[in-house]
Coordinates of C-alpha atoms in Angstrom, one line a residue:
Chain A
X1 CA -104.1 -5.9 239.6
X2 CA -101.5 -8.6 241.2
X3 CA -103.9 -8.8 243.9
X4 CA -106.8 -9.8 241.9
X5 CA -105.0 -12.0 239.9
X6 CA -103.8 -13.7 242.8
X7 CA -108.1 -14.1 244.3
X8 CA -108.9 -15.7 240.8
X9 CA -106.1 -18.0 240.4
X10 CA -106.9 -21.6 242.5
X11 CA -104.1 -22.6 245.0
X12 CA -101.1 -23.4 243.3
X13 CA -101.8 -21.4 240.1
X14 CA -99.5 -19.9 237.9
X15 CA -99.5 -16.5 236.9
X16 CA -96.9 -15.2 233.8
X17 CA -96.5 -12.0 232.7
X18 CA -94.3 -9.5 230.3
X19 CA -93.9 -6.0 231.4
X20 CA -92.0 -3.3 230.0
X21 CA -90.3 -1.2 233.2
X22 CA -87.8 1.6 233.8
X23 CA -85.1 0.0 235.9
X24 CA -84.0 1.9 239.2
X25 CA -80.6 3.6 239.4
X26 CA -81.4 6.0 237.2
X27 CA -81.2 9.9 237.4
X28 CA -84.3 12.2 237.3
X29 CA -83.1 13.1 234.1
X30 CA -82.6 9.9 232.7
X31 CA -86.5 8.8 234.9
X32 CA -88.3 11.2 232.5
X33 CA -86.8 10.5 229.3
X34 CA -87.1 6.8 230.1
X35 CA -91.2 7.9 231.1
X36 CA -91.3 9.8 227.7
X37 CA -89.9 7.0 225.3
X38 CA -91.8 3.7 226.8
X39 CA -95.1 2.8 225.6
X40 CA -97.8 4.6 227.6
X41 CA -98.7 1.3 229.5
X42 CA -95.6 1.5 231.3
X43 CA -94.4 3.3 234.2
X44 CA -93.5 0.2 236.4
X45 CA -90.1 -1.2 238.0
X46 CA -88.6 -4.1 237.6
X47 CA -87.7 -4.9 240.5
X48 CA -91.0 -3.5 242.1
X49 CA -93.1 -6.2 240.3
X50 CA -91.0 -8.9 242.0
X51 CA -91.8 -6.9 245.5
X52 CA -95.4 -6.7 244.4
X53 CA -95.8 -10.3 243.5
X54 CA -94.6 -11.3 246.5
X55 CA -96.9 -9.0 248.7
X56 CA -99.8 -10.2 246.5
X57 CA -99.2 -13.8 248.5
X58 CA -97.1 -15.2 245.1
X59 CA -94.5 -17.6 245.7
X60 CA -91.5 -19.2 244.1
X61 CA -91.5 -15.4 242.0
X62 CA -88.7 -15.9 239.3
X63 CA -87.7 -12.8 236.5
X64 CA -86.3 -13.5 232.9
X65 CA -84.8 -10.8 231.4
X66 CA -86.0 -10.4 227.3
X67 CA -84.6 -7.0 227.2
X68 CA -82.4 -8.1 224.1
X69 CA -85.5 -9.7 222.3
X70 CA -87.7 -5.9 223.2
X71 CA -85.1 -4.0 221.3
X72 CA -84.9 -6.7 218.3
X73 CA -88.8 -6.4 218.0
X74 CA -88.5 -2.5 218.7
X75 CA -86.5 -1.6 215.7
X76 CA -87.8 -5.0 213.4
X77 CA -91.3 -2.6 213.9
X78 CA -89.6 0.6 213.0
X79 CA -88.1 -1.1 209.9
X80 CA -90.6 -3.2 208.0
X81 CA -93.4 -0.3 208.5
X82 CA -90.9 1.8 207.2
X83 CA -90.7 -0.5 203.8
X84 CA -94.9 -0.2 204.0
X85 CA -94.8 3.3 204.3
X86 CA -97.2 4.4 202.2
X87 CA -99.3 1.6 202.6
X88 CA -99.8 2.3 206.4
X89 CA -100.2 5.9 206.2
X90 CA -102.6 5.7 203.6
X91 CA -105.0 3.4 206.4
X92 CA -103.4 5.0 209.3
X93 CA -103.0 8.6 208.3
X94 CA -100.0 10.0 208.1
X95 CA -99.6 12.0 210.8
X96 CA -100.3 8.6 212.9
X97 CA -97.8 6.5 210.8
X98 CA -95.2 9.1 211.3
X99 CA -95.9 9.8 215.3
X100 CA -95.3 5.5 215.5
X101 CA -92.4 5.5 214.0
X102 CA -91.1 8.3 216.2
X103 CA -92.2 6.4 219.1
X104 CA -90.2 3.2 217.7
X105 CA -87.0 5.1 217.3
X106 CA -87.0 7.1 220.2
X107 CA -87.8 3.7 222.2
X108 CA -85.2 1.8 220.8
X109 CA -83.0 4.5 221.5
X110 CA -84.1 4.2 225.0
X111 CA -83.6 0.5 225.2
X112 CA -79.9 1.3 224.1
X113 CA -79.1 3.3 226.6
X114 CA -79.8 1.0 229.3
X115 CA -83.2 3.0 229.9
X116 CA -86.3 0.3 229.1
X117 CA -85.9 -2.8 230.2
X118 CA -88.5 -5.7 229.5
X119 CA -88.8 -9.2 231.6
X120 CA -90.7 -12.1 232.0
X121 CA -91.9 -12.8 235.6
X122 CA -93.8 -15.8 236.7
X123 CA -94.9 -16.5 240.1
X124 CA -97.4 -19.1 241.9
X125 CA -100.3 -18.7 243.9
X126 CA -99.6 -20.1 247.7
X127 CA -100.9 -23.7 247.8
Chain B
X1 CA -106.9 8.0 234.8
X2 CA -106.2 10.4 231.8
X3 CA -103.4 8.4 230.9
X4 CA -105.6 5.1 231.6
X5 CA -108.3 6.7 229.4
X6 CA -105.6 7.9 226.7
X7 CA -103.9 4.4 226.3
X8 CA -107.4 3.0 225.7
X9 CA -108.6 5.3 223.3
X10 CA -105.3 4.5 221.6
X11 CA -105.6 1.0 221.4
X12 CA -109.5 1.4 220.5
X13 CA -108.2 3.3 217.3
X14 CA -105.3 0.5 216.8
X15 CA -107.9 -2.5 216.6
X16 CA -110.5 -0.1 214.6
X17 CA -107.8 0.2 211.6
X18 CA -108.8 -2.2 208.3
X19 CA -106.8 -5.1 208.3
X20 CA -104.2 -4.5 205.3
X21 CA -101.6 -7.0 203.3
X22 CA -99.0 -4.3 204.6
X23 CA -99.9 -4.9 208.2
X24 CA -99.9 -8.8 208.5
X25 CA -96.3 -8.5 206.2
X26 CA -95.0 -6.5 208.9
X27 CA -96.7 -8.5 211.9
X28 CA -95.4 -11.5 210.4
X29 CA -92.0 -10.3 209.9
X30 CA -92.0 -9.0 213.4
X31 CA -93.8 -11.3 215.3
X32 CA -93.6 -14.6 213.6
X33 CA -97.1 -14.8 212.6
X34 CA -100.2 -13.0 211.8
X35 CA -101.9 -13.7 215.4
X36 CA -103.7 -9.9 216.1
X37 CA -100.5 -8.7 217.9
X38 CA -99.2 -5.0 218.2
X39 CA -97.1 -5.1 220.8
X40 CA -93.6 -7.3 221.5
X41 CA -94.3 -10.9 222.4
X42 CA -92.9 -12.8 219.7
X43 CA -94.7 -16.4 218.8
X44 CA -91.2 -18.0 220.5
X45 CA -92.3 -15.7 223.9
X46 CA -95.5 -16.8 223.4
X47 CA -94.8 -20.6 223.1
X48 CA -92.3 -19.7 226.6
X49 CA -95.4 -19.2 228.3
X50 CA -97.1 -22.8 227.8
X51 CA -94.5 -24.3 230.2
X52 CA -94.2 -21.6 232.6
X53 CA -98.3 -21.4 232.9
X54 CA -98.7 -25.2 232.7
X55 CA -101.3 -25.5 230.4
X56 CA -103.0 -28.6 228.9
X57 CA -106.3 -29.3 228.1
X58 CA -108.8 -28.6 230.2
X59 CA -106.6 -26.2 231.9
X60 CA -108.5 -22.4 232.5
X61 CA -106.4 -19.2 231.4
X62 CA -107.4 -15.7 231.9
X63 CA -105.9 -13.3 229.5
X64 CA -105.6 -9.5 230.9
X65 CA -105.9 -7.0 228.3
X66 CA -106.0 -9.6 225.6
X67 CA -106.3 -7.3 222.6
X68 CA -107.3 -9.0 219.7
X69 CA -106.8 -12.0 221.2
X70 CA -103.1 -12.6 221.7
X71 CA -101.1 -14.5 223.2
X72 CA -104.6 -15.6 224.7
X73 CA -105.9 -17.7 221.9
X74 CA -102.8 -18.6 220.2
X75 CA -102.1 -20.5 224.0
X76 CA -105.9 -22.1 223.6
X77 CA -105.2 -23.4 220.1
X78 CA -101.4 -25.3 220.9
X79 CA -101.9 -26.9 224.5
X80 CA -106.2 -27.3 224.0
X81 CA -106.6 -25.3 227.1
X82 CA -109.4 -23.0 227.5
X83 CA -109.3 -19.3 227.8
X84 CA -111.2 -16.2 229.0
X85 CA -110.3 -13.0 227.1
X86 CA -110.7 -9.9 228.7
X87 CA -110.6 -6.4 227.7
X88 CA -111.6 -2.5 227.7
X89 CA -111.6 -1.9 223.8
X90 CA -114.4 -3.2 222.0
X91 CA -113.1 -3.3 218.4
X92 CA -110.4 -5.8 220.1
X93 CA -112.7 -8.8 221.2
X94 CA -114.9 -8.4 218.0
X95 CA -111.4 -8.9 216.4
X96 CA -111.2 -11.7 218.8
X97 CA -114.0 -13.5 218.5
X98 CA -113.8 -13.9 214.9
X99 CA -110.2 -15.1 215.5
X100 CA -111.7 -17.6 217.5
X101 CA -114.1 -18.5 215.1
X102 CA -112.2 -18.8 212.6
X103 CA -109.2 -20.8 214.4
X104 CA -112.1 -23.6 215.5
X105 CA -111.9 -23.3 219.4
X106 CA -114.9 -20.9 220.0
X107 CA -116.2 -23.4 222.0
X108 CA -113.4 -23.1 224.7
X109 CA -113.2 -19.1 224.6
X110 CA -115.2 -16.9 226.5
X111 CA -114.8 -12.6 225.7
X112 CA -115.5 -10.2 228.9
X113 CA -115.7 -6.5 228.7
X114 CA -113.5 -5.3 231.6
X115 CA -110.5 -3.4 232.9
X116 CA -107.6 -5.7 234.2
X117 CA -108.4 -3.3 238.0
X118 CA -111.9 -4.6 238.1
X119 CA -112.3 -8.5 237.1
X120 CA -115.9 -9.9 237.2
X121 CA -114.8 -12.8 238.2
X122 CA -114.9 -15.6 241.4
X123 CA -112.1 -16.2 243.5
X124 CA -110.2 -19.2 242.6
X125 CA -111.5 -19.9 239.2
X126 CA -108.4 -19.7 237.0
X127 CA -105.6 -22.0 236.7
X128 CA -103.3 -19.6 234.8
X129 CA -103.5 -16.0 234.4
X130 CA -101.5 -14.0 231.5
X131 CA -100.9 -10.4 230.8
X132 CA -98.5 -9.0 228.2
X133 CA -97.0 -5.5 228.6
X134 CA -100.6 -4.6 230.5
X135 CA -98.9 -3.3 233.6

């Protein structure tokens, strides 16, 4: 997908992305429930979408950490749906509404323990 | 590709729930406004991108996986840019496109049917490109 961004963009675009990622270091243990508790988007790392950028023919590839922001949004989710509970459950169903909020808890959870990360990379096309 | 397939059924059944008072309150209180967004890019991430993407008017975005339409259109409406939306789930755009509509700057979006692997587009079109939480 880097690579096709990098064929539509014009010399010297700009290409900005968030991405939700399991940082490296981590034990097989910790790799699955990390796998388990991030949206099902994700699978990537970090520190493999810098590489990949890079490879793509980016340039001047910069990473800023919102990690702190993720877990604010994670639980603000988790807590105002849970004030609208019935509400959402009735136009969600509830065994949707519940599954949602297990996902929220059990990714926040995640974030705490150092297991989802989320960052902000930017990178340029080569002029 | 199950798990591709899954995630977009998924999000197909997100943008096909009604629109409730409940769920702007919470997307409000989450995300700063009621823009279409399910995911974790807050309005103040959103307007982080304008600088970073150096956007103006005139300026052509691409959107991957735009949803119903954000950050995409929110980006089109404060820097007078214009943007290209694309996307796999259907219910999305529609929710897009009347976003668009109803925000004033059809005339500088454009809605595309298509996975983020396979872009039906020509090489070196785009000034900026922006995904959110899409890889």
């Amino acid at each position: 997908m880097l690579r096709a961004c990098n064929r539509l963009l014009r010399p010297a675009g700009r290409v900005a992305f968030y991405t939700i990622f399991i940082p490296s270091g981590l034990s097989q243990a910790e790799y699955r429930r990390a796998a388990r508790a991030g949206p099902s988007a994700v699978t990537s790392h970090g520190r493999q979408q810098a590489e990949l950028l890079r490879s793509a023919g980016f340039t001047g590839v910069r990473e800023i950490d919102v990690t702190e922001a993720f877990l604010r949004a994670t639980r603000a989710w988790y807590e105002a749906r849970a004030r609208y509970a019935g509400q959402l459950s009735q136009a969600e169903g509830e065994a949707s509404f519940h599954e949602r909020q297990r996902d929220y808890r059990l990714q926040a959870r995640a974030i705490e323990a150092g297991l989802l990360r989320r960052s902000l990379f930017v990178a340029e096309r080569a002029a | 590709m199950t798990r591709d397939k899954d995630t977009i059924s998924r999000f197909h059944n997100r943008y096909s729930l009604p629109v409730t008072d409940a769920a702007l309150a919470v997307e409000r209180e989450v995300i700063g406004a009621n823009v279409g967004a399910s995911g974790y890019t807050t309005v103040a991430q959103a307007d982080a991108l304008i600088p970073e993407l150096r956007l103006r008017p005139g300026t052509l975005l691409l959107d991957v996986g735009a949803g119903r339409g954000w950050p995409g259109l929110y980006l089109a409406q404060e820097t007078g840019c214009r943007v290209v939306l694309a996307d796999i789930p259907a219910p999305g755009l529609a929710a897009a496109v009347k976003r668009a509509r109803e925000g004033r700057i059809s005339d500088r979006a454009s809605f595309v049917r298509a996975a983020a692997q396979y872009l039906p587009f020509q090489s070196s079109m785009f000034d900026a490109v922006v995904h959110t939480d899409t890889l």
